[in-house]
């Protein structure tokens, strides 16, 4: 069974240049930009340029070049923010919401990188 991808999702529109964004970093395969409703002083979304719905889709079907590029971009953003805990930074959190239980709003794969304040425990009690 093939993954269904909605070309009208908001991140597809951003990738086509139909909606503006505040770009942090762009490579051949990946775009990183600031979240429109930041939940921390630094709240950056990292998306592949390819048509992937969620983490599982990207992890299973993206090319090695896409996966490597995507991962390197996350590292470069952490470096640019100066938040790497192994280098004296204050740390960060990476989240990827998927599907209904994951409460994914935009059906184009993305990671949230959150940093700039203490972020509390990972999950609030249900
Ligand atoms: P999700 O719940 O799918 O993991 O998160 C989607 C994120 O996209 C939300 O944090 C939301 O604020 C952000 N977002 C939604 N629409 C836009 C937009 O048009 N521009 C930007 N920069 N972020 C958006």
CSV table of C-alpha atoms and ligand atoms in Angstrom, one decimal:
chain,number,residue,atom,x,y,z
A,1,UNK,CA,0.0,0.0,0.0
A,2,UNK,CA,1.3,3.4,-0.9
A,3,UNK,CA,1.4,6.4,1.4
A,4,UNK,CA,-1.1,9.1,0.5
A,5,UNK,CA,0.3,12.7,0.3
A,6,UNK,CA,-1.8,15.8,0.1
A,7,UNK,CA,-0.2,18.4,-2.2
A,8,UNK,CA,-2.4,21.1,-0.7
A,9,UNK,CA,-0.9,20.9,2.8
A,10,UNK,CA,0.6,24.1,4.1
A,11,UNK,CA,4.2,22.9,4.0
A,12,UNK,CA,3.8,21.9,0.4
A,13,UNK,CA,2.7,25.4,-0.3
A,14,UNK,CA,5.7,26.8,1.5
A,15,UNK,CA,8.0,24.6,-0.6
A,16,UNK,CA,6.3,25.8,-3.8
A,17,UNK,CA,6.9,29.4,-2.6
A,18,UNK,CA,3.1,30.1,-2.4
A,19,UNK,CA,3.4,31.0,1.3
A,20,UNK,CA,6.3,33.0,2.8
A,21,UNK,CA,8.5,31.5,5.6
A,22,UNK,CA,11.4,32.6,7.7
A,23,UNK,CA,14.1,30.3,6.4
A,24,UNK,CA,16.9,29.3,8.8
A,25,UNK,CA,18.7,26.9,6.5
A,26,UNK,CA,18.1,25.4,3.0
A,27,UNK,CA,19.9,22.6,1.3
A,28,UNK,CA,19.2,20.5,-1.8
A,29,UNK,CA,16.9,18.1,0.1
A,30,UNK,CA,15.8,20.0,3.2
A,31,UNK,CA,14.3,23.3,4.4
A,32,UNK,CA,14.3,24.6,7.9
A,33,UNK,CA,12.2,27.6,9.0
A,34,UNK,CA,10.8,29.2,12.1
A,35,UNK,CA,7.4,28.0,13.4
A,36,UNK,CA,4.7,30.6,13.0
A,37,UNK,CA,3.5,30.0,16.5
A,38,UNK,CA,6.7,29.4,18.5
A,39,UNK,CA,6.4,27.5,21.7
A,40,UNK,CA,10.0,28.3,22.8
A,41,UNK,CA,12.4,31.2,22.1
A,42,UNK,CA,13.8,29.0,19.3
A,43,UNK,CA,11.2,26.9,17.5
A,44,UNK,CA,12.3,25.6,14.1
A,45,UNK,CA,10.7,23.2,11.8
A,46,UNK,CA,12.8,21.0,9.6
A,47,UNK,CA,11.1,19.4,6.6
A,48,UNK,CA,12.3,17.3,3.7
A,49,UNK,CA,11.6,18.8,0.2
A,50,UNK,CA,10.3,15.4,-0.9
A,51,UNK,CA,6.7,14.3,-0.6
A,52,UNK,CA,6.8,12.4,2.8
A,53,UNK,CA,3.8,12.3,5.1
A,54,UNK,CA,5.4,11.3,8.5
A,55,UNK,CA,8.5,10.0,10.2
A,56,UNK,CA,7.8,6.4,9.3
A,57,UNK,CA,7.3,7.3,5.6
A,58,UNK,CA,10.5,9.3,5.4
A,59,UNK,CA,12.5,6.7,7.4
A,60,UNK,CA,11.3,3.8,5.2
A,61,UNK,CA,11.3,5.4,1.7
A,62,UNK,CA,13.5,8.4,1.5
A,63,UNK,CA,16.9,8.1,-0.3
A,64,UNK,CA,20.1,7.8,1.7
A,65,UNK,CA,21.0,11.3,0.4
A,66,UNK,CA,17.8,12.7,1.7
A,67,UNK,CA,18.1,11.1,5.1
A,68,UNK,CA,21.7,12.1,5.5
A,69,UNK,CA,21.0,15.7,4.4
A,70,UNK,CA,18.0,16.0,6.8
A,71,UNK,CA,20.0,14.7,9.8
A,72,UNK,CA,22.9,17.0,9.0
A,73,UNK,CA,20.6,20.0,8.8
A,74,UNK,CA,19.3,19.2,12.3
A,75,UNK,CA,22.8,19.1,13.6
A,76,UNK,CA,23.8,22.4,11.8
A,77,UNK,CA,20.7,24.1,13.3
A,78,UNK,CA,21.7,23.0,16.8
A,79,UNK,CA,25.2,24.3,16.2
A,80,UNK,CA,23.9,27.6,14.9
A,81,UNK,CA,21.6,28.0,18.0
A,82,UNK,CA,24.6,27.1,20.2
A,83,UNK,CA,22.5,24.6,22.2
A,84,UNK,CA,24.7,21.4,21.9
A,85,UNK,CA,24.9,20.0,25.4
A,86,UNK,CA,28.2,18.3,24.6
A,87,UNK,CA,29.7,21.7,23.8
A,88,UNK,CA,28.4,23.6,26.8
A,89,UNK,CA,25.1,24.5,25.4
A,90,UNK,CA,21.8,24.4,27.3
A,91,UNK,CA,20.2,21.7,25.2
A,92,UNK,CA,17.0,21.3,23.1
A,93,UNK,CA,14.2,19.0,22.3
A,94,UNK,CA,13.3,17.4,19.0
A,95,UNK,CA,9.7,16.3,18.4
A,96,UNK,CA,7.9,14.7,15.5
A,97,UNK,CA,4.2,14.4,15.7
A,98,UNK,CA,2.6,11.7,13.5
A,99,UNK,CA,-1.0,11.0,12.7
A,100,UNK,CA,-4.1,11.1,14.9
A,101,UNK,CA,-2.6,9.9,18.2
A,102,UNK,CA,0.5,12.0,17.6
A,103,UNK,CA,-1.7,15.1,16.9
A,104,UNK,CA,0.0,16.0,13.7
A,105,UNK,CA,-1.5,19.2,12.2
A,106,UNK,CA,0.4,19.4,8.9
A,107,UNK,CA,0.7,16.1,6.9
A,108,UNK,CA,4.1,16.8,5.5
A,109,UNK,CA,6.9,15.2,7.6
A,110,UNK,CA,8.6,17.6,9.9
A,111,UNK,CA,10.7,17.8,13.1
A,112,UNK,CA,10.3,20.5,15.7
A,113,UNK,CA,13.5,21.8,17.2
A,114,UNK,CA,12.7,23.6,20.5
A,115,UNK,CA,15.3,25.5,22.5
A,116,UNK,CA,16.0,28.6,24.5
A,117,UNK,CA,14.2,27.8,27.8
A,118,UNK,CA,13.8,24.8,30.1
A,119,UNK,CA,11.2,22.7,28.3
A,120,UNK,CA,9.7,20.7,31.2
A,121,UNK,CA,9.0,17.0,31.2
A,122,UNK,CA,8.4,15.4,27.8
A,123,UNK,CA,4.7,14.7,28.2
A,124,UNK,CA,2.0,16.1,30.3
A,125,UNK,CA,-0.2,13.5,32.0
A,126,UNK,CA,-3.1,12.4,29.6
B,1,LIG,P1,2.4,19.5,13.9
B,1,LIG,O1,1.2,19.6,14.9
B,1,LIG,O2,1.9,19.1,12.6
B,1,LIG,O3,3.5,18.7,14.4
B,1,LIG,O4,2.9,21.0,13.8
B,1,LIG,C1,2.7,21.9,12.8
B,1,LIG,C2,3.4,23.2,13.1
B,1,LIG,O5,3.3,24.0,11.9
B,1,LIG,C3,2.7,24.0,14.2
B,1,LIG,O6,3.7,24.2,15.3
B,1,LIG,C4,2.3,25.3,13.6
B,1,LIG,O7,2.5,26.4,14.4
B,1,LIG,C5,3.2,25.3,12.3
B,1,LIG,N1,2.6,26.0,11.2
B,1,LIG,C6,1.3,25.9,10.7
B,1,LIG,N2,1.2,26.7,9.6
B,1,LIG,C7,2.3,27.3,9.5
B,1,LIG,C8,2.8,28.3,8.5
B,1,LIG,O8,2.0,28.7,7.6
B,1,LIG,N3,4.0,28.8,8.6
B,1,LIG,C9,4.9,28.3,9.6
B,1,LIG,N4,6.1,28.8,9.7
B,1,LIG,N5,4.5,27.4,10.5
B,1,LIG,C10,3.2,26.9,10.5
